[in-house]
PDB file of C-alpha atoms and ligand atoms in Angstrom:
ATOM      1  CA  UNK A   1     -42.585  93.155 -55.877  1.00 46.00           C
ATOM      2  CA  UNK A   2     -39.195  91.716 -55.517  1.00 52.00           C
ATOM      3  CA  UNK A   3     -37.793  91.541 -59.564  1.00 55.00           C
ATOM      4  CA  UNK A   4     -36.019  88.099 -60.097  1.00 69.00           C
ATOM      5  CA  UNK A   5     -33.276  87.239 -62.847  1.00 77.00           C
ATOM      6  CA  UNK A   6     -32.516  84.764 -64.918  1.00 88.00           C
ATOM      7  CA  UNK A   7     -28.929  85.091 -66.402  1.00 92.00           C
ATOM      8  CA  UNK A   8     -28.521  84.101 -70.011  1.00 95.00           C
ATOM      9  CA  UNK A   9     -25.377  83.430 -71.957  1.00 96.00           C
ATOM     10  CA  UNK A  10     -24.534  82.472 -76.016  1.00 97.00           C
ATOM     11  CA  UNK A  11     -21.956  81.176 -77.570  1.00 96.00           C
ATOM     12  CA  UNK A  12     -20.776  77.505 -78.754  1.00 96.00           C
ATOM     13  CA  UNK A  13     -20.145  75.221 -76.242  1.00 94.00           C
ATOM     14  CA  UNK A  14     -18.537  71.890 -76.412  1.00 93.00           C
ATOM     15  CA  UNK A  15     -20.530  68.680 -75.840  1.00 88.00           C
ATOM     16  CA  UNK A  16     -19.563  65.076 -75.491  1.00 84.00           C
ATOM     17  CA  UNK A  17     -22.110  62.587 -76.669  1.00 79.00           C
ATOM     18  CA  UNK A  18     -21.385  58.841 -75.404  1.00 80.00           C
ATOM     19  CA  UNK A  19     -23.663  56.152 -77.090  1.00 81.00           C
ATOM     20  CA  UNK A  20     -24.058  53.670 -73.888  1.00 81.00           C
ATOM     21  CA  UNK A  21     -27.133  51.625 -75.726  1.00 82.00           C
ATOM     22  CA  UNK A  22     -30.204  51.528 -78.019  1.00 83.00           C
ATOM     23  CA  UNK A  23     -34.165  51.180 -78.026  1.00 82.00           C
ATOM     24  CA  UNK A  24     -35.683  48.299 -79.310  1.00 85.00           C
ATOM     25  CA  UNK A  25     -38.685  48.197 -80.791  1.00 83.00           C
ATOM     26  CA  UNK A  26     -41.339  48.435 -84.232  1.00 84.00           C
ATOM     27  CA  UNK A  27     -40.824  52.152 -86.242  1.00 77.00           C
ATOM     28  CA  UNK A  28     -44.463  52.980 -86.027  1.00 79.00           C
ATOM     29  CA  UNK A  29     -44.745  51.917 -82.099  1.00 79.00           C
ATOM     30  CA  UNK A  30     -44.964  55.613 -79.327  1.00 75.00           C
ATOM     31  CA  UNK A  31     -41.651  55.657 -77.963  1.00 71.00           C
ATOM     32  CA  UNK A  32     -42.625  54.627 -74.324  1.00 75.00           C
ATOM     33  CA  UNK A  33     -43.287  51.049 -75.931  1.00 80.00           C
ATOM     34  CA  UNK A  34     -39.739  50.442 -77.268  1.00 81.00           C
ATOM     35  CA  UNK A  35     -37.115  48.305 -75.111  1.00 85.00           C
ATOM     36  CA  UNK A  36     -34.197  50.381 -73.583  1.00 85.00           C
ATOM     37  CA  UNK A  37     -30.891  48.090 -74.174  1.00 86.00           C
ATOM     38  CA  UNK A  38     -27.788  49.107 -71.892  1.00 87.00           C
ATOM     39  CA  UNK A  39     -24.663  48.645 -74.031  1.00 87.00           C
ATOM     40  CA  UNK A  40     -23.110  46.820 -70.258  1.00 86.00           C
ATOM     41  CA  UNK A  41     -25.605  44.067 -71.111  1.00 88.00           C
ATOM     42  CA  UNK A  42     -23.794  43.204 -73.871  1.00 88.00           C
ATOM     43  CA  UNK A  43     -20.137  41.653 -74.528  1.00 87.00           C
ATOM     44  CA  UNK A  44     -19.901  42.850 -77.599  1.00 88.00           C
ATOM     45  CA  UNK A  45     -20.837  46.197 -77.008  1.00 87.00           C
ATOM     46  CA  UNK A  46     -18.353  49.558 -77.200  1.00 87.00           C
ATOM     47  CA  UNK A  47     -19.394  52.972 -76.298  1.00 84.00           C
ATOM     48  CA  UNK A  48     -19.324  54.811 -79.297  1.00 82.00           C
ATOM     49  CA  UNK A  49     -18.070  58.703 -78.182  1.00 85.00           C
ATOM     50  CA  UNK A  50     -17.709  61.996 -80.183  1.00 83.00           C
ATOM     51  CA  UNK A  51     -17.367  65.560 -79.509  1.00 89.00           C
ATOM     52  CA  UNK A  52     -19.694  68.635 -81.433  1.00 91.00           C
ATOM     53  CA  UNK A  53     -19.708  72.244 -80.610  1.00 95.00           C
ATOM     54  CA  UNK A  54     -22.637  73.455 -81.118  1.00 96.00           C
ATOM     55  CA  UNK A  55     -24.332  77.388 -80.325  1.00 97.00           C
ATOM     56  CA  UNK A  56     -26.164  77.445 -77.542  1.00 97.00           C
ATOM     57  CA  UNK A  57     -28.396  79.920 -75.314  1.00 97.00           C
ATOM     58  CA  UNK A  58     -26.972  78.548 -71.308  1.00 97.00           C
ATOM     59  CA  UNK A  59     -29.982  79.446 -68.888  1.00 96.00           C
ATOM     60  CA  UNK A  60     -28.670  79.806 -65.363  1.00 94.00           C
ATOM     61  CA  UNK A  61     -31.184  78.465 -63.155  1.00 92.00           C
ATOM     62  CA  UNK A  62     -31.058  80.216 -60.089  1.00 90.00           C
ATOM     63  CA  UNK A  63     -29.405  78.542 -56.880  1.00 85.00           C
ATOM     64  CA  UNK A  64     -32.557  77.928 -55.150  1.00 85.00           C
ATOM     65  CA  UNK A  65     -34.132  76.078 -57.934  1.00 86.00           C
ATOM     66  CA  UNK A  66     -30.844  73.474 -58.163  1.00 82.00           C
ATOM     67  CA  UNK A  67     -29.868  73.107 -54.777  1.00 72.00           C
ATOM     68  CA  UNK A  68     -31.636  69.915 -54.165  1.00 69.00           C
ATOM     69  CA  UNK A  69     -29.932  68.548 -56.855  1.00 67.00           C
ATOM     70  CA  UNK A  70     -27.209  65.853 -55.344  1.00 62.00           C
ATOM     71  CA  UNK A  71     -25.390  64.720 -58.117  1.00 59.00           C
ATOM     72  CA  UNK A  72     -23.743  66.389 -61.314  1.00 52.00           C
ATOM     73  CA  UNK A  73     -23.600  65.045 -64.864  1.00 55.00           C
ATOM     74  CA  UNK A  74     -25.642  63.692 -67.254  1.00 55.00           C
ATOM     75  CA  UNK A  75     -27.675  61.235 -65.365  1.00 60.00           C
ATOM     76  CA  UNK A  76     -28.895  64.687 -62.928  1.00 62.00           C
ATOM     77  CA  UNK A  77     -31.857  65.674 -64.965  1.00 64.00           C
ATOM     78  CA  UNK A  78     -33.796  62.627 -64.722  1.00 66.00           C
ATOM     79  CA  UNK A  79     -33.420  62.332 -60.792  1.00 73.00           C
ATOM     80  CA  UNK A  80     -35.200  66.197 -60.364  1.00 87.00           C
ATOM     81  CA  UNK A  81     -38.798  66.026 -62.058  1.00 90.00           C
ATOM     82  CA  UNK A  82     -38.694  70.042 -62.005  1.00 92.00           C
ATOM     83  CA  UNK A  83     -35.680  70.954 -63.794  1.00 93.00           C
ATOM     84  CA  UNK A  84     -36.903  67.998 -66.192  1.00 94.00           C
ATOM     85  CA  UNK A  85     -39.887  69.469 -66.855  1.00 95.00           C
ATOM     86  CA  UNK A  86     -39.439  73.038 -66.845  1.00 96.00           C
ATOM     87  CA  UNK A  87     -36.127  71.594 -69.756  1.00 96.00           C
ATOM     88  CA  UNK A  88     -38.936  70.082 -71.972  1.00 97.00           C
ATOM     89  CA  UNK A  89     -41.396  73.406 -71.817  1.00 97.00           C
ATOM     90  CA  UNK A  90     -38.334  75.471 -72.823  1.00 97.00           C
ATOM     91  CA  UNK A  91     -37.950  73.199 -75.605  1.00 97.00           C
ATOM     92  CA  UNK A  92     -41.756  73.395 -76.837  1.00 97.00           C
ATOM     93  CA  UNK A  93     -41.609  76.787 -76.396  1.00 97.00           C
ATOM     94  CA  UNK A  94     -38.811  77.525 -78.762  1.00 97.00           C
ATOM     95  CA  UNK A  95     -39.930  75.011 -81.225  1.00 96.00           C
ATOM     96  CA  UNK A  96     -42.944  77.165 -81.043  1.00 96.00           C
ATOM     97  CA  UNK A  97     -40.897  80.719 -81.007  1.00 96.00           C
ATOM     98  CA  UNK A  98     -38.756  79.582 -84.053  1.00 96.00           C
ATOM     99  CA  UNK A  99     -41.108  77.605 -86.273  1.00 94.00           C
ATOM    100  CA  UNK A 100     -38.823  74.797 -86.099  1.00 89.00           C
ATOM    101  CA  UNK A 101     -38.559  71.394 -87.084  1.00 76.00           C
ATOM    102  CA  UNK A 102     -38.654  68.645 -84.023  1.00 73.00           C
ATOM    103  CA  UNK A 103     -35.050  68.127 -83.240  1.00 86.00           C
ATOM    104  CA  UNK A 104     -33.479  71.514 -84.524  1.00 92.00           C
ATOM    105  CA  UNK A 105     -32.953  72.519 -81.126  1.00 95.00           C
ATOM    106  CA  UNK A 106     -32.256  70.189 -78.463  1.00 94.00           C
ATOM    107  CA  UNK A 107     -31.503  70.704 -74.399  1.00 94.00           C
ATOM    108  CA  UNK A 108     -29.354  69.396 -71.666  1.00 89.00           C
ATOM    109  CA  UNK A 109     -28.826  69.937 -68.254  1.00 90.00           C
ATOM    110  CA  UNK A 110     -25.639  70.341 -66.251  1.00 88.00           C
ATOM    111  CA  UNK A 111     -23.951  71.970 -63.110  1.00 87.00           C
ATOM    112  CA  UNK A 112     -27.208  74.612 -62.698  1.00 89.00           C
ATOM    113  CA  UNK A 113     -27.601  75.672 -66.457  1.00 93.00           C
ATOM    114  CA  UNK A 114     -29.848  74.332 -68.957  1.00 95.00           C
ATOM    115  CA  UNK A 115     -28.319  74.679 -72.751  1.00 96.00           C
ATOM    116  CA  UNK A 116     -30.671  75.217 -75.450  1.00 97.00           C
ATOM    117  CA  UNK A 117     -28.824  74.234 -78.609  1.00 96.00           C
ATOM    118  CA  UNK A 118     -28.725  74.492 -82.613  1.00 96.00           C
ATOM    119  CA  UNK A 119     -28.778  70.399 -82.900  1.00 93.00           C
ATOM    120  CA  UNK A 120     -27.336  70.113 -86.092  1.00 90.00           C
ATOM    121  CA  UNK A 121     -24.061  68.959 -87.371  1.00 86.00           C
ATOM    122  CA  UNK A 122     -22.090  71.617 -88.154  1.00 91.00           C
ATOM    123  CA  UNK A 123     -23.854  73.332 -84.868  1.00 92.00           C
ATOM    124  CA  UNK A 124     -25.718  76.074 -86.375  1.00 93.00           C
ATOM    125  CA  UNK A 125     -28.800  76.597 -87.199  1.00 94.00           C
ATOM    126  CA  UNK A 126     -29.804  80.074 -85.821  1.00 94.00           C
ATOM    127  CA  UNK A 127     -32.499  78.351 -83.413  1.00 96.00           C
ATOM    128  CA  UNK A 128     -30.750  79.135 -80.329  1.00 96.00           C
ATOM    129  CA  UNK A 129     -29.624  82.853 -81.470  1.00 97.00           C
ATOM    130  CA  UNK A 130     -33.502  83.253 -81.604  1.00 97.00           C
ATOM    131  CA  UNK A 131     -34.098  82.169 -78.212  1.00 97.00           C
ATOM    132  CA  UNK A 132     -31.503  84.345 -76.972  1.00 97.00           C
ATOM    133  CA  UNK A 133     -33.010  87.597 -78.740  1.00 97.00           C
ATOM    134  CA  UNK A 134     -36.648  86.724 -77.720  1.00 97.00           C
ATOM    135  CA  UNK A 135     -35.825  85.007 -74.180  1.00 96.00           C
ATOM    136  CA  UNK A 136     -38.957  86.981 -72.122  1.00 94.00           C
ATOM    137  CA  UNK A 137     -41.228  85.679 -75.272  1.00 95.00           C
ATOM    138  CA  UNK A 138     -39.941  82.350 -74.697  1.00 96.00           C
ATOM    139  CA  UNK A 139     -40.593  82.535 -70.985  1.00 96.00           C
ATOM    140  CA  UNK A 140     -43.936  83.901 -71.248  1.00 96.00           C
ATOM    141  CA  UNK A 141     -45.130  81.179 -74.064  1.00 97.00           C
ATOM    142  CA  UNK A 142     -43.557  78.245 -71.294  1.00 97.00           C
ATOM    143  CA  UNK A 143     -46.194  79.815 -69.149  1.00 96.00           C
ATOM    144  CA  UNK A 144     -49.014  79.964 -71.170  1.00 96.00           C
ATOM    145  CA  UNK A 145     -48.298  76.229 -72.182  1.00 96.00           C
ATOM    146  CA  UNK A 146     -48.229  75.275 -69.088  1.00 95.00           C
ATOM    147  CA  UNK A 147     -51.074  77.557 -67.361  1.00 94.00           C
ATOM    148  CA  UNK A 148     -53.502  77.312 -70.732  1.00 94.00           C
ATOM    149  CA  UNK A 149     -53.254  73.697 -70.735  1.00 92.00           C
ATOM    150  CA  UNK A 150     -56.643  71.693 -68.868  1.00 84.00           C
ATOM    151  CA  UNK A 151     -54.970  68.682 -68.760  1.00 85.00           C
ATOM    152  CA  UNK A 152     -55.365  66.940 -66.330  1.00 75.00           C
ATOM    153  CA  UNK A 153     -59.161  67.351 -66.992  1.00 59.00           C
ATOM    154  CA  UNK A 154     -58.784  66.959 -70.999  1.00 51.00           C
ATOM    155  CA  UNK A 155     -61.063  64.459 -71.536  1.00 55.00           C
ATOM    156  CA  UNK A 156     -58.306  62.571 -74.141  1.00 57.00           C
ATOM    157  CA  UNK A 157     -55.818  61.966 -70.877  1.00 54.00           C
ATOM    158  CA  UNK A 158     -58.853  59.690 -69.567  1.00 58.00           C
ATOM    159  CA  UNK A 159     -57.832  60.694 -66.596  1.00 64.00           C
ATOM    160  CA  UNK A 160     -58.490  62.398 -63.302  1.00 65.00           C
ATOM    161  CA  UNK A 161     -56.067  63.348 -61.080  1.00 67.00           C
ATOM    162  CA  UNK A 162     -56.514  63.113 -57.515  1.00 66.00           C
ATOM    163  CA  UNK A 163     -55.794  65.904 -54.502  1.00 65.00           C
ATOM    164  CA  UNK A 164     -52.372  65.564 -53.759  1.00 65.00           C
ATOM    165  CA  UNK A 165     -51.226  63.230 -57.164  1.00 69.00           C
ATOM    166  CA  UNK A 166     -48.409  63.835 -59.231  1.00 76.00           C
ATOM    167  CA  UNK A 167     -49.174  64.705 -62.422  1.00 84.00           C
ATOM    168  CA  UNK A 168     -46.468  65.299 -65.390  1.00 90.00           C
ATOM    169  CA  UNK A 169     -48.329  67.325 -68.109  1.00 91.00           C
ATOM    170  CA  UNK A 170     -49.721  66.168 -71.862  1.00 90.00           C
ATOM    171  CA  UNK A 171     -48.422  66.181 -74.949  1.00 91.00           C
ATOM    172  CA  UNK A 172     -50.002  69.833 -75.477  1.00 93.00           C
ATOM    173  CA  UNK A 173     -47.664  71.300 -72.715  1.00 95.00           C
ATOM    174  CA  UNK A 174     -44.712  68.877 -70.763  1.00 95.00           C
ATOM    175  CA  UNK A 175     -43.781  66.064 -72.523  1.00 94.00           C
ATOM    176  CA  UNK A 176     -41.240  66.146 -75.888  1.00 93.00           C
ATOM    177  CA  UNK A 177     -41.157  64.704 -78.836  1.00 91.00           C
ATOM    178  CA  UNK A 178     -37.250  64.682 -78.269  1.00 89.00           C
ATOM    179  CA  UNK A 179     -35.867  61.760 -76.807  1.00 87.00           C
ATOM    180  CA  UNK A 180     -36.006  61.750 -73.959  1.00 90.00           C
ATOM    181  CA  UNK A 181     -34.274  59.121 -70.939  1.00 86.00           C
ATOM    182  CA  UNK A 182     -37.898  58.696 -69.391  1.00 87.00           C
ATOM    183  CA  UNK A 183     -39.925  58.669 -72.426  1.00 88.00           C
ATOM    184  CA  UNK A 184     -41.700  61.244 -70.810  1.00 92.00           C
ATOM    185  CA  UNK A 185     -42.647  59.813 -67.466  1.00 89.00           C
ATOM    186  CA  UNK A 186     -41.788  61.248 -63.964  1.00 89.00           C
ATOM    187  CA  UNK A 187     -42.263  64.895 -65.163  1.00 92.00           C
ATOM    188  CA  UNK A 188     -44.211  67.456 -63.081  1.00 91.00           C
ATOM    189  CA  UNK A 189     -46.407  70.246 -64.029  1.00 92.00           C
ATOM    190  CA  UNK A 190     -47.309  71.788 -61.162  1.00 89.00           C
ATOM    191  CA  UNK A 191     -43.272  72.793 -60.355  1.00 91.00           C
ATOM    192  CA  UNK A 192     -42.983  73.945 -63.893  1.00 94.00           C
ATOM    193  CA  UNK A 193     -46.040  75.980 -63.641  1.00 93.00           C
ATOM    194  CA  UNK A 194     -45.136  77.474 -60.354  1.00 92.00           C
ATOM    195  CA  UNK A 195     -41.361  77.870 -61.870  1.00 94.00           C
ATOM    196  CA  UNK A 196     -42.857  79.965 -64.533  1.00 95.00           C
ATOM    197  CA  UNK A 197     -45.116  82.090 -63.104  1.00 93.00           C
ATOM    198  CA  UNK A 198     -42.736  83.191 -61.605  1.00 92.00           C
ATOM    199  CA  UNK A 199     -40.327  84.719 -64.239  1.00 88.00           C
ATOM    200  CA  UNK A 200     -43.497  85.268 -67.015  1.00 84.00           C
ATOM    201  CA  UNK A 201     -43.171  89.479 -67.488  1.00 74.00           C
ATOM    202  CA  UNK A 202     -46.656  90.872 -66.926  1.00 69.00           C
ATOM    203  CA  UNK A 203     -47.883  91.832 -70.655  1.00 59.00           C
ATOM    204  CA  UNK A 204     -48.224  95.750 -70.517  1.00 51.00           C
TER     205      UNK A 204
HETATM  206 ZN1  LIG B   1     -51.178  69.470 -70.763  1.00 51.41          ZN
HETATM  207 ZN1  LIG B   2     -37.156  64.162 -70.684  1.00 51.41          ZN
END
């Protein structure tokens, strides 16, 4: 069989953070109820902008995967449901890898790479230098999260999902506890499962 790469790098990168807007809503409320408020709505709102370095394991994603992806930036995740997903598994998995707390290691997407990072302030927490040792671990738990996971059947979802449906995961294998610009909606399991069986390494 033909043996496909995935090319890894680590090191600190630089990231820009621009606070265009809040949520709005009660503390104890699921995210997906809260009000998204665009800072353009309001005259008195500024965009609040810093920069962080913070370490970071870069996945390339090979060409094939990203090509359909139009635009670059930080909008470019939302608009491709596989990347998305397959970004949020990664995450779960190295939560899971790492024994970490919920936001110790974040992700973003941009230009064909998917940065796992130590999301802390000073930028390190030795999350990411994990990943980065244990990368074919990480990529075989995504699969089993993904592939061991009955949603859609669970009978908790309450729901069935119908020949042909989209359907984005649970909060057992796709969605985050991150935030996240979709709060979780227009994910897809399917192209994260097939994405992963791909690259999973057969257990000896
Ligand atoms: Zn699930
Ligand atoms: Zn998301």
């Amino acid at each position: 069989s033909k043996t496909r790469k995935i090319s890894l790098r680590y090191g600190l990168i630089d990231m820009k953070k621009i606070i265009t807007g809040y949520l709005k809503g009660n503390y104890n409320d699921s995210s997906d109820k809260f009000e998204t408020i665009n800072g353009d709505s309001l005259t008195s709102w500024n965009d609040f902008s810093w920069n962080s370095k913070h370490y970071s394991t870069s996945i390339v994603i090979p060409s094939e995967f990203t090509s359909k992806i139009k635009t670059d930036g930080k909008k470019s995740i939302i608009l491709d449901s596989k990347i998305h997903t397959i970004t949020h598994v990664l995450v779960n998995a190295s939560k899971i890898l790492t024994k970490s707390e919920s936001n110790d290691i974040d992700a973003y997407y941009e230009n064909g790479v998917i940065h796992l990072f130590d999301n802390t302030s000073d930028g390190y927490n030795g999350c990411s230098k994990m990943i980065y040792d244990n990368f074919e671990n990480i990529m075989n738990i995504c699969f089993d999260l993904v592939n061991e996971c009955d949603c859609p059947t669970d009978e908790k979802q309450k729901k069935q999902v119908l020949e042909g449906e989209e359907w984005g995961g649970c909060p057992k294998c796709t969605f985050t506890t991150n935030y996240c610009q979709t709060k979780n909606k227009k994910l897809s399991k399917k192209d994260a499962l097939e994405f992963f069986s791909i690259f999973k390494k057969d257990k000896k």
